[in-house]
Amino acid sequence: MDQPLKNTWELYTGKFEQILVLMLTTTLPLLLIHSFVTNYIYAITPSYSPIYSVADIYNGFLTLLLFLYAQTPYIRYVYNEHIGKEHSLKNSIYIFLVNGFTVFVFACITALLSTIGFMLFLLPGLILLALVFPVPYISIFDEKSTWKSFKEGFRIGKKRFVKISLMLFLLGMVELLFGIFVTYQLFNITSSFAAQMITQMTINLLFFPFLIMWMTSLIIKWREQLETFDVIQEKSEIGV
C-alpha cells in the first residue's frame, strides 16, 4: 500500500454505500449507547469542581472504550479490500460480531489505563494509547486474539510512535473544534438538545470511519515495510 490517504479516499467515496451499512449497523448503535449512558452519568453524578467532575472521567473512559471497539468492522473492511477478499462487507460484520470480543476486552483495559494516564497531565495516557493502538489492527488482520497480536502491534506502535501520537491528537482536536463550531452555528438556529445530539452523531458517523480506514491503510503499509525489513535483515545475517 503505497498511498494510504489516496487509497482511503477512493475506498470511502467509491464504496460509500457499503461503508454506510457499517455505520448504521455497528457505529450508530454504539453512539446511541454512548449518548444514553453519558447523559445518565452526568445526571446522577455530583460535580465537586467547576472545571471537571467525576462524570468527565467516566465519559472519557467510555469514549475511549467505544472508540477502540468501534474500529473493528472498518479495520476488517479495509483489509478485505486490500487483499481482494470476496463479500468483504459481510465478512467485516461477521468479524465484528464473532471476533470482536477479544478487542472489546483489550479496549476495556486500554481505556482504563489510558484514562488514568490522561488524568495525570494528559501525556501518560496519550503515550500508552499510541504504543498499543496498532494491536487491535493486527488482531483483526490475522483473526487472532489481541494477546497473540500484542507483540507485533506494540512493535509497530513503538516504531511509529510519533506519527500515531500526532495523528490521534491532531485529528481528535480537529473533530472537537469542528463539532464545537457546528454546534455553535446550530444553536443560532435552534436550542434543541435533540438537534445538537443528532448533529454530533452525524459528524461522528462521517468522520470516524474515514479516520479508522486511513489508520488501517497506514498500519498495513507499516507492517509490510517491517516485514520487508525483517526479510532483508535475515538474508544479511545468513550472508545471502
Short mmCIF file of C-alpha atoms in Angstrom, two decimals:
data_model
loop_
_atom_site.label_atom_id
_atom_site.label_comp_id
_atom_site.label_asym_id
_atom_site.label_seq_id
_atom_site.Cartn_x
_atom_site.Cartn_y
_atom_site.Cartn_z
CA MET A 1 0.00 0.00 0.00
CA ASP A 2 1.98 2.96 -1.34
CA GLN A 3 -0.55 5.79 -0.88
CA PRO A 4 -2.68 5.21 2.24
CA LEU A 5 -4.53 8.54 2.15
CA LYS A 6 -5.38 8.28 -1.54
CA ASN A 7 -6.43 4.65 -1.10
CA THR A 8 -8.66 5.60 1.83
CA TRP A 9 -10.34 8.44 -0.03
CA GLU A 10 -11.02 6.28 -3.09
CA LEU A 11 -12.42 3.48 -0.95
CA TYR A 12 -14.51 5.82 1.20
CA THR A 13 -16.07 7.62 -1.74
CA GLY A 14 -16.15 4.70 -4.18
CA LYS A 15 -17.89 2.26 -1.84
CA PHE A 16 -19.73 4.67 0.42
CA GLU A 17 -22.94 2.61 0.26
CA GLN A 18 -21.23 -0.37 1.90
CA ILE A 19 -19.48 1.85 4.44
CA LEU A 20 -22.86 3.43 5.23
CA VAL A 21 -24.17 -0.03 6.08
CA LEU A 22 -21.29 -0.44 8.54
CA MET A 23 -22.05 2.98 10.01
CA LEU A 24 -25.72 2.19 10.58
CA THR A 25 -25.31 -1.39 11.82
CA THR A 26 -22.24 -1.03 14.04
CA THR A 27 -21.26 2.57 14.81
CA LEU A 28 -24.70 4.15 15.23
CA PRO A 29 -25.86 1.70 17.96
CA LEU A 30 -22.62 2.33 19.87
CA LEU A 31 -23.09 6.10 19.55
CA LEU A 32 -26.63 5.78 20.90
CA ILE A 33 -25.35 3.71 23.84
CA HIS A 34 -22.62 6.30 24.49
CA SER A 35 -25.12 9.17 24.41
CA PHE A 36 -27.60 7.46 26.73
CA VAL A 37 -25.00 6.29 29.27
CA THR A 38 -23.06 9.58 29.42
CA ASN A 39 -26.24 11.66 29.82
CA TYR A 40 -27.35 9.33 32.62
CA ILE A 41 -23.94 9.54 34.31
CA TYR A 42 -23.90 13.35 34.17
CA ALA A 43 -27.45 13.42 35.56
CA ILE A 44 -26.67 11.29 38.63
CA THR A 45 -23.03 12.24 39.33
CA PRO A 46 -22.46 15.28 41.57
CA SER A 47 -19.92 17.87 40.46
CA TYR A 48 -17.33 19.00 43.01
CA SER A 49 -15.37 21.29 40.70
CA PRO A 50 -16.35 23.94 38.13
CA ILE A 51 -13.53 22.68 35.86
CA TYR A 52 -14.24 18.95 35.73
CA SER A 53 -16.24 16.28 37.56
CA VAL A 54 -16.13 12.56 38.18
CA ALA A 55 -18.62 12.23 35.34
CA ASP A 56 -15.97 13.62 32.97
CA ILE A 57 -13.68 10.74 33.94
CA TYR A 58 -16.44 8.19 33.31
CA ASN A 59 -17.19 9.88 29.99
CA GLY A 60 -13.53 9.79 28.97
CA PHE A 61 -13.28 6.08 29.79
CA LEU A 62 -16.45 5.19 27.90
CA THR A 63 -15.47 7.31 24.89
CA LEU A 64 -12.07 5.60 24.62
CA LEU A 65 -13.61 2.16 25.11
CA LEU A 66 -16.19 2.58 22.36
CA PHE A 67 -13.67 4.34 20.10
CA LEU A 68 -11.31 1.36 20.24
CA TYR A 69 -14.07 -1.24 19.93
CA ALA A 70 -15.95 0.51 17.10
CA GLN A 71 -12.87 0.36 14.89
CA THR A 72 -13.25 -3.38 14.31
CA PRO A 73 -15.53 -3.56 11.23
CA TYR A 74 -13.72 -0.76 9.38
CA ILE A 75 -10.31 -2.34 10.01
CA ARG A 76 -11.53 -5.62 8.58
CA TYR A 77 -13.29 -3.97 5.65
CA VAL A 78 -10.16 -2.09 4.51
CA TYR A 79 -8.05 -5.22 4.97
CA ASN A 80 -10.52 -7.32 2.98
CA GLU A 81 -10.44 -4.79 0.14
CA HIS A 82 -6.64 -4.72 0.30
CA ILE A 83 -6.30 -8.50 -0.13
CA GLY A 84 -9.20 -8.72 -2.59
CA LYS A 85 -11.46 -10.86 -0.40
CA GLU A 86 -14.95 -11.57 -1.70
CA HIS A 87 -18.01 -10.47 0.30
CA SER A 88 -15.85 -8.04 2.30
CA LEU A 89 -18.83 -6.22 3.83
CA LYS A 90 -20.47 -9.41 5.11
CA ASN A 91 -17.14 -10.66 6.45
CA SER A 92 -16.49 -7.34 8.22
CA ILE A 93 -19.78 -7.54 10.11
CA TYR A 94 -19.15 -11.22 10.90
CA ILE A 95 -15.68 -10.47 12.33
CA PHE A 96 -17.16 -7.59 14.36
CA LEU A 97 -19.77 -9.89 15.90
CA VAL A 98 -17.67 -13.05 16.35
CA ASN A 99 -14.07 -11.90 16.86
CA GLY A 100 -14.82 -8.51 18.36
CA PHE A 101 -14.98 -9.76 21.95
CA THR A 102 -11.22 -10.01 22.35
CA VAL A 103 -10.90 -6.45 21.02
CA PHE A 104 -13.60 -5.32 23.48
CA VAL A 105 -11.71 -6.81 26.46
CA PHE A 106 -8.46 -5.26 25.23
CA ALA A 107 -10.28 -1.93 24.74
CA CYS A 108 -11.59 -2.05 28.33
CA ILE A 109 -8.09 -2.49 29.76
CA THR A 110 -6.50 0.09 27.44
CA ALA A 111 -9.28 2.63 28.03
CA LEU A 112 -8.96 2.24 31.82
CA LEU A 113 -5.17 2.64 31.85
CA SER A 114 -5.25 5.48 29.30
CA THR A 115 -7.95 7.33 31.25
CA ILE A 116 -5.80 7.12 34.38
CA GLY A 117 -2.88 8.38 32.27
CA PHE A 118 -4.91 11.29 30.90
CA MET A 119 -5.79 12.25 34.46
CA LEU A 120 -2.03 12.53 35.10
CA PHE A 121 -1.47 15.57 32.88
CA LEU A 122 -2.52 14.01 29.53
CA LEU A 123 0.86 12.74 28.26
CA PRO A 124 0.98 9.32 30.01
CA GLY A 125 -2.44 8.44 28.57
CA LEU A 126 -1.50 9.54 25.06
CA ILE A 127 1.81 7.64 25.20
CA LEU A 128 0.14 4.41 26.30
CA LEU A 129 -2.65 4.74 23.73
CA ALA A 130 -0.21 5.37 20.87
CA LEU A 131 2.03 2.43 21.80
CA VAL A 132 -0.75 -0.16 21.87
CA PHE A 133 -3.01 1.42 19.24
CA PRO A 134 -1.94 -0.95 16.40
CA VAL A 135 -2.62 -4.10 18.44
CA PRO A 136 -6.35 -4.46 17.55
CA TYR A 137 -5.46 -3.87 13.89
CA ILE A 138 -3.04 -6.82 13.81
CA SER A 139 -5.61 -8.89 15.69
CA ILE A 140 -8.31 -8.20 13.12
CA PHE A 141 -5.95 -8.66 10.14
CA ASP A 142 -4.88 -12.11 11.29
CA GLU A 143 -8.11 -13.10 13.08
CA LYS A 144 -6.13 -13.78 16.25
CA SER A 145 -6.70 -12.65 19.81
CA THR A 146 -5.29 -9.28 20.81
CA TRP A 147 -2.99 -11.05 23.28
CA LYS A 148 -1.36 -13.07 20.49
CA SER A 149 -1.10 -9.91 18.40
CA PHE A 150 0.29 -7.73 21.17
CA LYS A 151 3.99 -8.21 20.43
CA GLU A 152 3.74 -7.27 16.75
CA GLY A 153 1.26 -4.46 17.37
CA PHE A 154 3.40 -2.99 20.13
CA ARG A 155 6.44 -3.18 17.87
CA ILE A 156 4.67 -1.11 15.20
CA GLY A 157 3.38 1.30 17.84
CA LYS A 158 6.88 1.80 19.23
CA LYS A 159 8.43 2.31 15.79
CA ARG A 160 5.71 4.72 14.61
CA PHE A 161 5.01 6.27 18.00
CA VAL A 162 5.44 9.92 16.98
CA LYS A 163 3.23 9.63 13.89
CA ILE A 164 0.47 7.77 15.72
CA SER A 165 0.55 10.23 18.64
CA LEU A 166 0.35 13.27 16.37
CA MET A 167 -2.44 11.76 14.28
CA LEU A 168 -4.54 10.85 17.32
CA PHE A 169 -4.02 14.26 18.92
CA LEU A 170 -4.45 16.44 15.83
CA LEU A 171 -7.38 14.56 14.33
CA GLY A 172 -9.06 14.47 17.73
CA MET A 173 -8.65 18.22 18.04
CA VAL A 174 -9.94 18.83 14.50
CA GLU A 175 -13.05 16.76 15.19
CA LEU A 176 -13.59 18.51 18.54
CA LEU A 177 -13.20 22.03 17.13
CA PHE A 178 -15.33 21.23 14.08
CA GLY A 179 -18.01 19.77 16.35
CA ILE A 180 -17.97 22.88 18.56
CA PHE A 181 -18.21 25.15 15.51
CA VAL A 182 -21.16 23.22 14.06
CA THR A 183 -22.91 23.09 17.44
CA TYR A 184 -22.44 26.84 17.91
CA GLN A 185 -23.91 27.54 14.48
CA LEU A 186 -26.77 25.16 15.25
CA PHE A 187 -27.63 26.99 18.47
CA ASN A 188 -28.05 30.18 16.42
CA ILE A 189 -30.89 28.35 14.70
CA THR A 190 -32.37 26.22 17.49
CA SER A 191 -31.68 25.46 21.16
CA SER A 192 -33.00 21.90 20.83
CA PHE A 193 -30.81 19.36 22.63
CA ALA A 194 -32.07 16.63 20.28
CA ALA A 195 -30.88 18.62 17.27
CA GLN A 196 -27.47 19.08 18.89
CA MET A 197 -27.19 15.35 19.67
CA ILE A 198 -28.24 14.26 16.18
CA THR A 199 -25.81 16.71 14.58
CA GLN A 200 -22.91 15.50 16.75
CA MET A 201 -23.73 11.87 15.96
CA THR A 202 -23.85 12.63 12.24
CA ILE A 203 -20.43 14.30 12.39
CA ASN A 204 -19.01 11.30 14.24
CA LEU A 205 -20.59 8.87 11.79
CA LEU A 206 -18.99 10.61 8.82
CA PHE A 207 -15.63 11.45 10.37
CA PHE A 208 -14.83 8.35 12.44
CA PRO A 209 -14.89 5.72 9.65
CA PHE A 210 -12.59 7.77 7.43
CA LEU A 211 -10.08 8.21 10.27
CA ILE A 212 -10.04 4.50 11.07
CA MET A 213 -9.83 3.50 7.42
CA TRP A 214 -6.88 5.84 6.96
CA MET A 215 -5.16 4.45 10.06
CA THR A 216 -5.78 0.92 8.78
CA SER A 217 -4.17 1.73 5.44
CA LEU A 218 -1.17 3.24 7.23
CA ILE A 219 -0.74 0.25 9.53
CA ILE A 220 -0.96 -2.14 6.57
CA LYS A 221 1.83 -0.13 4.91
CA TRP A 222 3.96 0.00 8.09
CA ARG A 223 3.51 -3.73 8.63
CA GLU A 224 4.58 -4.51 5.06
CA GLN A 225 7.65 -2.30 5.50
CA LEU A 226 8.59 -4.10 8.74
CA GLU A 227 8.16 -7.49 7.08
CA THR A 228 10.37 -6.38 4.18
CA PHE A 229 12.98 -5.09 6.62
CA ASP A 230 12.93 -8.39 8.54
CA VAL A 231 13.45 -10.38 5.34
CA ILE A 232 16.41 -8.19 4.33
CA GLN A 233 17.88 -8.47 7.82
CA GLU A 234 17.54 -12.26 7.83
CA LYS A 235 19.26 -12.52 4.44
CA SER A 236 22.10 -10.31 5.61
CA GLU A 237 22.57 -12.42 8.73
CA ILE A 238 22.91 -15.64 6.73
CA GLY A 239 25.10 -13.93 4.14
CA VAL A 240 22.73 -14.18 1.16
#
